[in-house]
């Protein structure tokens, strides 16, 4: 699965060409940001599609056992799921926008050097640990 940073490495020539033509950084990264947000929100939407069948009855059981009206319990659970979905969506958008801000500077330049490669993991020899 591509992340924002993988995408910027792949689309670097196109973004740099747009910047060289005088477009602002926001416009040059717009397609990449939009794609990254879409990829981040898809799992949240998929979770919501299964919520009515799987999650909603499971969470409502405690409220029903406590004596709450089933319709009110369903309303509360729907509100809870919408709040969680909204928070996940805002977190996704915030992370992508902060990443886009991190790889640019005040002079509208692409700063790939600010990205650090993944740290290598220490391998454990067989039979140890």
Coordinates of N, CA and C in Angstrom, one line a residue, residues 23-113:
X23 N 3.7 27.1 -10.5 CA 2.6 26.8 -9.7 C 2.9 26.8 -8.2
X24 N 2.0 27.2 -7.3 CA 2.3 27.1 -5.9 C 2.4 25.6 -5.4
X25 N 3.0 25.4 -4.3 CA 3.2 24.1 -3.7 C 1.8 23.4 -3.5
X26 N 0.9 24.2 -3.0 CA -0.5 23.6 -2.8 C -1.1 23.0 -4.0
X27 N -1.0 23.7 -5.1 CA -1.5 23.2 -6.4 C -0.7 22.0 -6.9
X28 N 0.6 22.0 -6.8 CA 1.4 21.0 -7.3 C 1.2 19.6 -6.5
X29 N 0.9 19.7 -5.2 CA 0.7 18.5 -4.4 C -0.8 18.1 -4.3
X30 N -1.7 18.9 -4.9 CA -3.1 18.7 -4.8 C -3.6 17.3 -5.1
X31 N -3.2 16.8 -6.3 CA -3.6 15.4 -6.7 C -3.1 14.4 -5.7
X32 N -1.8 14.5 -5.3 CA -1.2 13.5 -4.4 C -1.9 13.6 -3.0
X33 N -2.2 14.8 -2.5 CA -2.9 14.9 -1.2 C -4.3 14.3 -1.3
X34 N -5.0 14.6 -2.4 CA -6.3 14.1 -2.5 C -6.3 12.5 -2.6
X35 N -5.4 12.0 -3.3 CA -5.3 10.5 -3.4 C -5.0 9.9 -2.0
X36 N -4.0 10.5 -1.3 CA -3.6 10.0 0.0 C -4.8 10.0 1.0
X37 N -5.6 11.1 1.0 CA -6.7 11.2 1.9 C -7.8 10.2 1.5
X38 N -8.0 10.0 0.2 CA -9.0 8.9 -0.2 C -8.5 7.6 0.3
X39 N -7.2 7.3 0.1 CA -6.7 5.9 0.5 C -6.8 5.8 2.1
X40 N -6.7 6.9 2.8 CA -6.8 6.8 4.2 C -8.2 6.6 4.7
X41 N -9.2 7.1 4.0 CA -10.6 7.1 4.5 C -11.3 5.8 4.0
X42 N -10.8 5.2 3.0 CA -11.5 3.9 2.5 C -11.7 2.9 3.7
X43 N -10.7 2.6 4.5 CA -10.9 1.6 5.6 C -12.0 2.1 6.6
X44 N -12.1 3.4 6.8 CA -13.1 3.9 7.7 C -14.5 3.7 7.1
X45 N -14.6 4.0 5.8 CA -15.9 3.8 5.1 C -16.3 2.3 5.1
X46 N -15.3 1.4 4.9 CA -15.6 0.0 4.9 C -16.0 -0.5 6.3
X47 N -15.4 0.1 7.3 CA -15.9 -0.3 8.7 C -17.3 0.2 8.9
X48 N -17.7 1.3 8.4 CA -19.0 1.8 8.6 C -20.0 0.9 7.8
X49 N -19.6 0.4 6.7 CA -20.6 -0.4 5.9 C -20.9 -1.7 6.6
X50 N -20.0 -2.2 7.5 CA -20.2 -3.5 8.2 C -20.8 -3.2 9.6
X51 N -20.9 -1.9 10.0 CA -21.3 -1.6 11.4 C -22.7 -2.0 11.7
X52 N -23.6 -1.9 10.8 CA -25.0 -2.3 11.0 C -25.2 -3.8 11.3
X53 N -24.4 -4.6 10.7 CA -24.5 -6.0 10.8 C -23.7 -6.6 12.0
X54 N -22.5 -6.1 12.2 CA -21.6 -6.7 13.1 C -21.5 -5.9 14.4
X55 N -21.0 -4.7 14.3 CA -20.7 -3.9 15.4 C -21.9 -3.4 16.2
X56 N -22.9 -2.9 15.5 CA -24.0 -2.3 16.2 C -24.7 -3.2 17.2
X57 N -25.1 -4.4 16.8 CA -25.7 -5.3 17.8 C -24.8 -5.7 18.9
X58 N -23.5 -5.9 18.7 CA -22.6 -6.3 19.7 C -22.4 -5.2 20.8
X59 N -22.4 -4.0 20.4 CA -22.2 -2.9 21.3 C -23.5 -2.6 22.0
X60 N -24.6 -2.7 21.3 CA -25.9 -2.4 21.9 C -26.3 -3.4 23.0
X61 N -25.7 -4.6 23.0 CA -26.2 -5.6 24.0 C -26.1 -5.2 25.4
X62 N -25.0 -4.5 25.8 CA -24.9 -4.0 27.1 C -26.0 -3.0 27.5
X63 N -26.3 -2.1 26.5 CA -27.4 -1.1 26.8 C -28.7 -1.8 26.9
X64 N -28.9 -2.8 26.1 CA -30.2 -3.5 26.2 C -30.4 -4.3 27.5
X65 N -29.3 -4.9 27.9 CA -29.3 -5.6 29.2 C -29.5 -4.7 30.4
X66 N -29.1 -3.5 30.2 CA -29.3 -2.5 31.3 C -30.7 -1.9 31.3
X67 N -31.5 -2.3 30.3 CA -32.9 -1.9 30.3 C -33.2 -0.7 29.4
X68 N -32.3 -0.3 28.5 CA -32.6 0.8 27.6 C -33.5 0.4 26.5
X69 N -34.3 1.3 26.0 CA -35.2 1.1 24.9 C -34.3 0.8 23.6
X70 N -34.7 -0.3 22.9 CA -33.8 -0.7 21.7 C -33.6 0.5 20.7
X71 N -34.7 1.2 20.5 CA -34.6 2.3 19.5 C -33.6 3.4 20.0
X72 N -33.7 3.8 21.3 CA -32.7 4.7 21.8 C -31.3 4.2 21.8
X73 N -31.2 2.9 22.1 CA -29.8 2.3 22.1 C -29.2 2.4 20.7
X74 N -30.0 2.1 19.7 CA -29.5 2.2 18.3 C -29.2 3.6 17.9
X75 N -30.0 4.6 18.4 CA -29.6 6.0 18.1 C -28.3 6.4 18.7
X76 N -28.1 6.0 20.0 CA -26.8 6.3 20.6 C -25.6 5.7 19.9
X77 N -25.8 4.4 19.5 CA -24.7 3.7 18.8 C -24.4 4.3 17.5
X78 N -25.4 4.8 16.8 CA -25.2 5.4 15.5 C -24.5 6.7 15.6
X79 N -24.8 7.5 16.7 CA -24.1 8.7 16.9 C -22.7 8.4 17.3
X80 N -22.5 7.4 18.1 CA -21.1 7.0 18.5 C -20.3 6.7 17.3
X81 N -20.8 5.9 16.4 CA -20.1 5.4 15.2 C -19.8 6.6 14.3
X82 N -20.7 7.6 14.2 CA -20.5 8.7 13.4 C -19.4 9.6 14.0
X83 N -19.4 9.7 15.3 CA -18.3 10.5 15.9 C -16.9 9.9 15.7
X84 N -16.9 8.5 15.9 CA -15.6 7.8 15.6 C -15.2 8.0 14.2
X85 N -16.1 7.9 13.3 CA -15.8 8.0 11.8 C -15.3 9.4 11.5
X86 N -15.9 10.4 12.1 CA -15.5 11.8 11.9 C -14.1 12.0 12.4
X87 N -13.8 11.5 13.6 CA -12.5 11.7 14.2 C -11.4 11.0 13.4
X88 N -11.7 9.8 12.9 CA -10.8 9.1 12.0 C -10.5 9.8 10.7
X89 N -11.6 10.4 10.2 CA -11.4 11.2 8.9 C -10.6 12.4 9.2
X90 N -10.9 13.1 10.3 CA -10.1 14.3 10.6 C -8.6 14.0 10.9
X91 N -8.4 12.9 11.5 CA -7.0 12.5 11.8 C -6.3 12.2 10.5
X92 N -7.0 11.5 9.5 CA -6.4 11.2 8.2 C -6.0 12.5 7.5
X93 N -7.0 13.4 7.4 CA -6.8 14.6 6.7 C -5.6 15.4 7.4
X94 N -5.6 15.5 8.7 CA -4.6 16.2 9.4 C -3.2 15.6 9.1
X95 N -3.1 14.3 9.2 CA -1.8 13.7 9.0 C -1.3 13.9 7.5
X96 N -2.2 13.8 6.6 CA -1.7 14.1 5.2 C -1.3 15.5 5.0
X97 N -2.1 16.5 5.5 CA -1.7 17.9 5.3 C -0.5 18.2 6.1
X98 N -0.2 17.6 7.2 CA 1.0 17.9 7.9 C 2.2 17.3 7.2
X99 N 2.0 16.1 6.6 CA 3.1 15.5 5.8 C 3.4 16.4 4.6
X100 N 2.4 16.9 3.9 CA 2.6 17.8 2.8 C 3.3 19.1 3.2
X101 N 3.0 19.6 4.4 CA 3.7 20.8 4.9 C 5.1 20.5 5.2
X102 N 5.4 19.2 5.7 CA 6.7 18.9 6.1 C 7.7 18.8 4.9
X103 N 7.2 18.4 3.8 CA 8.1 18.2 2.6 C 8.2 19.5 1.8
X104 N 7.7 20.6 2.3 CA 7.8 21.8 1.5 C 8.4 22.9 2.5
X105 N 8.8 24.0 1.9 CA 9.3 25.0 2.8 C 8.7 26.4 2.4
X106 N 9.1 27.4 3.0 CA 8.5 28.7 2.8 C 8.7 29.3 1.4
X107 N 9.8 28.8 0.7 CA 10.1 29.3 -0.6 C 9.5 28.4 -1.7
X108 N 8.5 27.6 -1.4 CA 7.8 26.8 -2.3 C 8.7 25.8 -3.0
X109 N 9.5 25.1 -2.3 CA 10.4 24.1 -2.8 C 10.1 22.8 -2.2
X110 N 10.3 21.7 -3.0 CA 10.1 20.4 -2.6 C 11.3 19.9 -1.8
X111 N 11.1 19.5 -0.6 CA 12.3 19.1 0.3 C 12.2 17.7 0.7
X112 N 12.6 16.8 -0.3 CA 12.6 15.4 -0.1 C 13.7 15.0 1.0
X113 N 14.7 15.8 1.1 CA 15.7 15.5 2.1 C 15.3 15.5 3.5

